[in-house]
Coordinates of C-alpha atoms in Angstrom, one line a residue:
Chain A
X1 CA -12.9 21.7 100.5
X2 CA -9.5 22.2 98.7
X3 CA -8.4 25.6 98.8
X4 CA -5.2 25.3 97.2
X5 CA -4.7 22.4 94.5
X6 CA -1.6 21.3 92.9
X7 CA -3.1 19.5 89.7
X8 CA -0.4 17.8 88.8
X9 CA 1.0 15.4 90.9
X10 CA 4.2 15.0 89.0
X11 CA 6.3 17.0 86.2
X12 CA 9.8 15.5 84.6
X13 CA 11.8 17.9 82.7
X14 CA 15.4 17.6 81.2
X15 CA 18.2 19.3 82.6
X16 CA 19.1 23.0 81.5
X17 CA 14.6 23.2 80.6
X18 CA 12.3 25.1 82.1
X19 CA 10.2 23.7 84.9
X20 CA 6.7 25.3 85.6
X21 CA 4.4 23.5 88.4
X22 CA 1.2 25.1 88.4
X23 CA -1.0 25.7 91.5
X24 CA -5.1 26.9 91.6
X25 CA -6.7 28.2 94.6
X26 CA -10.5 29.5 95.2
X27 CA -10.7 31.9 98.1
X28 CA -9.9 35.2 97.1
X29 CA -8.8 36.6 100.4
X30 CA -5.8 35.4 100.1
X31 CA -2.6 37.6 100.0
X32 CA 0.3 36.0 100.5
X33 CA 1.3 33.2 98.3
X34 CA 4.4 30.9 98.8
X35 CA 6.5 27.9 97.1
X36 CA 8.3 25.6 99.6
X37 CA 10.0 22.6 98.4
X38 CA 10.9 19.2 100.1
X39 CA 13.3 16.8 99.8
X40 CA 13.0 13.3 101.6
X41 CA 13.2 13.0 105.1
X42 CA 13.2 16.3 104.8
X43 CA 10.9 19.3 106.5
X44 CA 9.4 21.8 103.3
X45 CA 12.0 25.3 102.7
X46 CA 11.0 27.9 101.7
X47 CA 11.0 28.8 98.1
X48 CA 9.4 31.9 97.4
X49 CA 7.1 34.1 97.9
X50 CA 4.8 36.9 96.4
X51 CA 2.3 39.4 98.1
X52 CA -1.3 39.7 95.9
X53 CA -0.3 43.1 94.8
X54 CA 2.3 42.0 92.1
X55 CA 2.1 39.7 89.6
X56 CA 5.7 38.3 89.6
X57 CA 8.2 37.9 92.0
X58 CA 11.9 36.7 90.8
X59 CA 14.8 35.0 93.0
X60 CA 17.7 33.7 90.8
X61 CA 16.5 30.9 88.6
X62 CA 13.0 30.8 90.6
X63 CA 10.7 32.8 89.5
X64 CA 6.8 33.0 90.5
X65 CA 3.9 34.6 88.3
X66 CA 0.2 35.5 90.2
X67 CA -2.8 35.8 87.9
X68 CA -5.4 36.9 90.6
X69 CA -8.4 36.8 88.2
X70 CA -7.5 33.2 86.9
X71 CA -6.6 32.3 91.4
X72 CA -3.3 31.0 89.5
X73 CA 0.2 31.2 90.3
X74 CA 2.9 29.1 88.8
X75 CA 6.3 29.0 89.4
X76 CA 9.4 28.8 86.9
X77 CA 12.7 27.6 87.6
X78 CA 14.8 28.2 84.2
X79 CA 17.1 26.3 83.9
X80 CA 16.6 23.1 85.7
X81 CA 19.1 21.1 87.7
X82 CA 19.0 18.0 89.0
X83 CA 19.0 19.2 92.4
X84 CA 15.7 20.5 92.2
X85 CA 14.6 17.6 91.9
X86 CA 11.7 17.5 95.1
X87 CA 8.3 18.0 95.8
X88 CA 7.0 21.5 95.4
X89 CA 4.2 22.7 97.6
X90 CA 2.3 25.9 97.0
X91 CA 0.8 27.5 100.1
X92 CA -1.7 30.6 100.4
X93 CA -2.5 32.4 103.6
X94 CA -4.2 35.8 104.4
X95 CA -2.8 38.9 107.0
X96 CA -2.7 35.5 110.1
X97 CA 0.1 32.9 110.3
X98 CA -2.1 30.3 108.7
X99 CA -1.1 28.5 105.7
X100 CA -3.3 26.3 103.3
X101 CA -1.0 24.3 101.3
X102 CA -1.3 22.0 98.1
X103 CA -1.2 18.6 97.7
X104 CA 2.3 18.7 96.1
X105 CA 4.1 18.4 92.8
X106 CA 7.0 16.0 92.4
X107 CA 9.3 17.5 90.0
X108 CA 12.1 15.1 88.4
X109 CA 15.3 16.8 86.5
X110 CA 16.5 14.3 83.9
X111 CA 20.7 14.9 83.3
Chain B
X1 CA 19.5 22.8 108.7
X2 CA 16.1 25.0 109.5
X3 CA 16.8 26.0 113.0
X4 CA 13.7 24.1 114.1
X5 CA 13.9 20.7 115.9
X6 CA 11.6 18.1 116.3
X7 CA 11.9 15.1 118.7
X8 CA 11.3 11.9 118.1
X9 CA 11.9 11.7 114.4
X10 CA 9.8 8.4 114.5
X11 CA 7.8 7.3 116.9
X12 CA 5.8 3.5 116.9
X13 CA 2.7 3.2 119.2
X14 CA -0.4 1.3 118.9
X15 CA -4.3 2.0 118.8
X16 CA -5.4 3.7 121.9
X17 CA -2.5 4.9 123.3
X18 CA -1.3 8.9 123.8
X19 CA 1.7 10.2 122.7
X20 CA 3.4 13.4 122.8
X21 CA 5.8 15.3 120.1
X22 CA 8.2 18.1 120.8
X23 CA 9.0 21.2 119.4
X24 CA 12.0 23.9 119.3
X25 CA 11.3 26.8 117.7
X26 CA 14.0 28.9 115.9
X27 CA 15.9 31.3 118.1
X28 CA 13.9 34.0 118.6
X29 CA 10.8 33.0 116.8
X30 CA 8.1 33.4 118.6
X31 CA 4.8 31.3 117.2
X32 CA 4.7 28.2 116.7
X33 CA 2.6 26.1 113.9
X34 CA 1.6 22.4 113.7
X35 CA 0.8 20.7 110.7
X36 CA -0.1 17.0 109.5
X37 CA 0.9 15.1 106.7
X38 CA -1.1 12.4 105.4
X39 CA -0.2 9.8 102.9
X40 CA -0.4 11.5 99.5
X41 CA -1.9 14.5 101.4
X42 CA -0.7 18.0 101.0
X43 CA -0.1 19.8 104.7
X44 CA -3.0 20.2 107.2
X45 CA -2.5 23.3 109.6
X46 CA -3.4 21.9 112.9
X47 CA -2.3 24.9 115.3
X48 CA -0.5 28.1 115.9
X49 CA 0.5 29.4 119.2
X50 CA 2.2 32.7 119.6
X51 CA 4.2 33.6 123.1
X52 CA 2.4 30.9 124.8
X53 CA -1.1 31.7 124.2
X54 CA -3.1 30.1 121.1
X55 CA -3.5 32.2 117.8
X56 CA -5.5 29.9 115.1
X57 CA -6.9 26.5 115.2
X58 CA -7.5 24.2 111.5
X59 CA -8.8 21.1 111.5
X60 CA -7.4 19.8 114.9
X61 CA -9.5 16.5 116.6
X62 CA -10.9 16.8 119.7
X63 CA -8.0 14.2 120.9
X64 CA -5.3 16.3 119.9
X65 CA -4.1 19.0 122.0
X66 CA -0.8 21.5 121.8
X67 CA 0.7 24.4 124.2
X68 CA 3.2 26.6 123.8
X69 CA 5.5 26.6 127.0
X70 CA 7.5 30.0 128.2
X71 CA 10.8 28.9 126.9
X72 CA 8.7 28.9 123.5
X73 CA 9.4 25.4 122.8
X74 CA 5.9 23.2 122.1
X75 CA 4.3 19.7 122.4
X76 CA 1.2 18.4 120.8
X77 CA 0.0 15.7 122.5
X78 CA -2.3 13.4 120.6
X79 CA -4.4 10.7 122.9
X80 CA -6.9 7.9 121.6
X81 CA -5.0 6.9 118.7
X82 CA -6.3 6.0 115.6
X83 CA -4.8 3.9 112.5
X84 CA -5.6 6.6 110.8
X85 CA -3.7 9.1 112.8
X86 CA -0.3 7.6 111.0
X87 CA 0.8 10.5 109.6
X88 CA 4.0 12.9 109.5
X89 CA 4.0 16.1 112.1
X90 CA 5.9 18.7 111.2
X91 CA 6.5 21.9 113.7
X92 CA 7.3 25.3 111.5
X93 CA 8.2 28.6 113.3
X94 CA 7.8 32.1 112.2
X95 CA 8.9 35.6 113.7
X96 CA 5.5 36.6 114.6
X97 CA 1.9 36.3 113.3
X98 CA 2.6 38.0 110.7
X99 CA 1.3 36.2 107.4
X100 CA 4.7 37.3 105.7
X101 CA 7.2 36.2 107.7
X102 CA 8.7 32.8 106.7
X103 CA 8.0 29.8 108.0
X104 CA 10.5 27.7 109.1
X105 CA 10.3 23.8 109.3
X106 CA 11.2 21.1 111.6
X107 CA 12.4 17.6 110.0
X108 CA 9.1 16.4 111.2
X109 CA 8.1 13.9 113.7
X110 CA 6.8 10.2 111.5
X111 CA 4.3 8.9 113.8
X112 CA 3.3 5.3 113.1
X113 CA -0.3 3.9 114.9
X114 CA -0.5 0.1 115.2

């Protein structure tokens, strides 16, 4: 049973475009949604982050967008670099440590 | 650089055998989480300890096993090993239980099963 899907498995954009990676989940208890991204060899870092009482959360060129009735949150990163160029994983967890993550989106920046 | 280590980075064993990765949390993090990484696989939460004692279990096998020691550094230990075990462990560490504090990842441990 997926809880959290990522969709798309890849996304390529051109540098200075926006990039959204879209994420779906099912179990409405959930609270506490995150972005981490990962580079190779790499453990995931923390992105983002945005509680289930908004509906957009902005850091910098990130920014994240919670539609609780559609279970959707996507996240924008305007504009793109090629350094953010990674795989994106969406995670969901409730009031415990726990985290449910996607499968992942690999995001390529064109210069 | 997270703060977290993870040791070995790979590790090579065959079908059967048991094995044991290591974790150091952040400085002054307290839990402790373990999750797997399959191929193509989004992350599995395995465990989360907090101060030594255990907080939440996923979808950990029987065969695997963790503890949280009192210098708060962690092992899982995973015995009978399966092909299909091959996977990539990573360690993440948070502040408390809380479900908003960050969590922090190790490099990861790459755990090949012959």
């Amino acid at each position: 049973d997926q809880q959290v899907k990522q969709n798309s498995p890849s996304l390529s954009v051109q540098e200075g475009r926006i990039s959204i990676l879209n994420c779906d989940y099912t179990n409405s208890m959930f609270d506490y949604f995150l972005w981490y991204k990962k580079y190779p060899a790499e453990g995931p870092t923390f992105l983002i982050s945005i509680s289930s009482i908004k509906d957009k959360n902005e850091d910098g060129r990130f920014t994240v967008f919670l539609n609780k009735s559609a279970k959707h949150l996507s996240l924008h990163i305007v504009p793109s670099q090629p350094g953010d160029s990674a795989v994106y994983f969406c995670a969901a967890g409730r009031n415990t440590g726990k985290l449910i993550f996607g499968q992942g989106t690999t995001l390529q920046v064109k210069p | 650089d997270s703060g977290v280590t993870q040791t070995p980075k790979h590790l090579i064993t065959a079908t059967g055998q048991r094995v044991t990765l290591r974790c150091s949390p952040r400085s002054g993090d307290l839990s402790v989480y373990w999750y797997q990484q399959s191929l193509d696989q989004g992350l599995q939460f395995l465990i989360q300890y907090y101060n030594g004692e255990e907080r939440a279990k996923g979808n950990i096998l029987e065969r695997f096993s963790a503890q949280q020691f009192p210098d708060l550094h962690s092992e899982l230990n995973l015995s009978s090993l399966e092909l299909g075990d091959s996977a990539l462990y990573f360690c993440a560490s948070s502040l408390s239980t809380s479900g908003t504090d960050t969590q922090y990842f190790g490099p990861g441990t790459r755990l090949t099963v012959l």
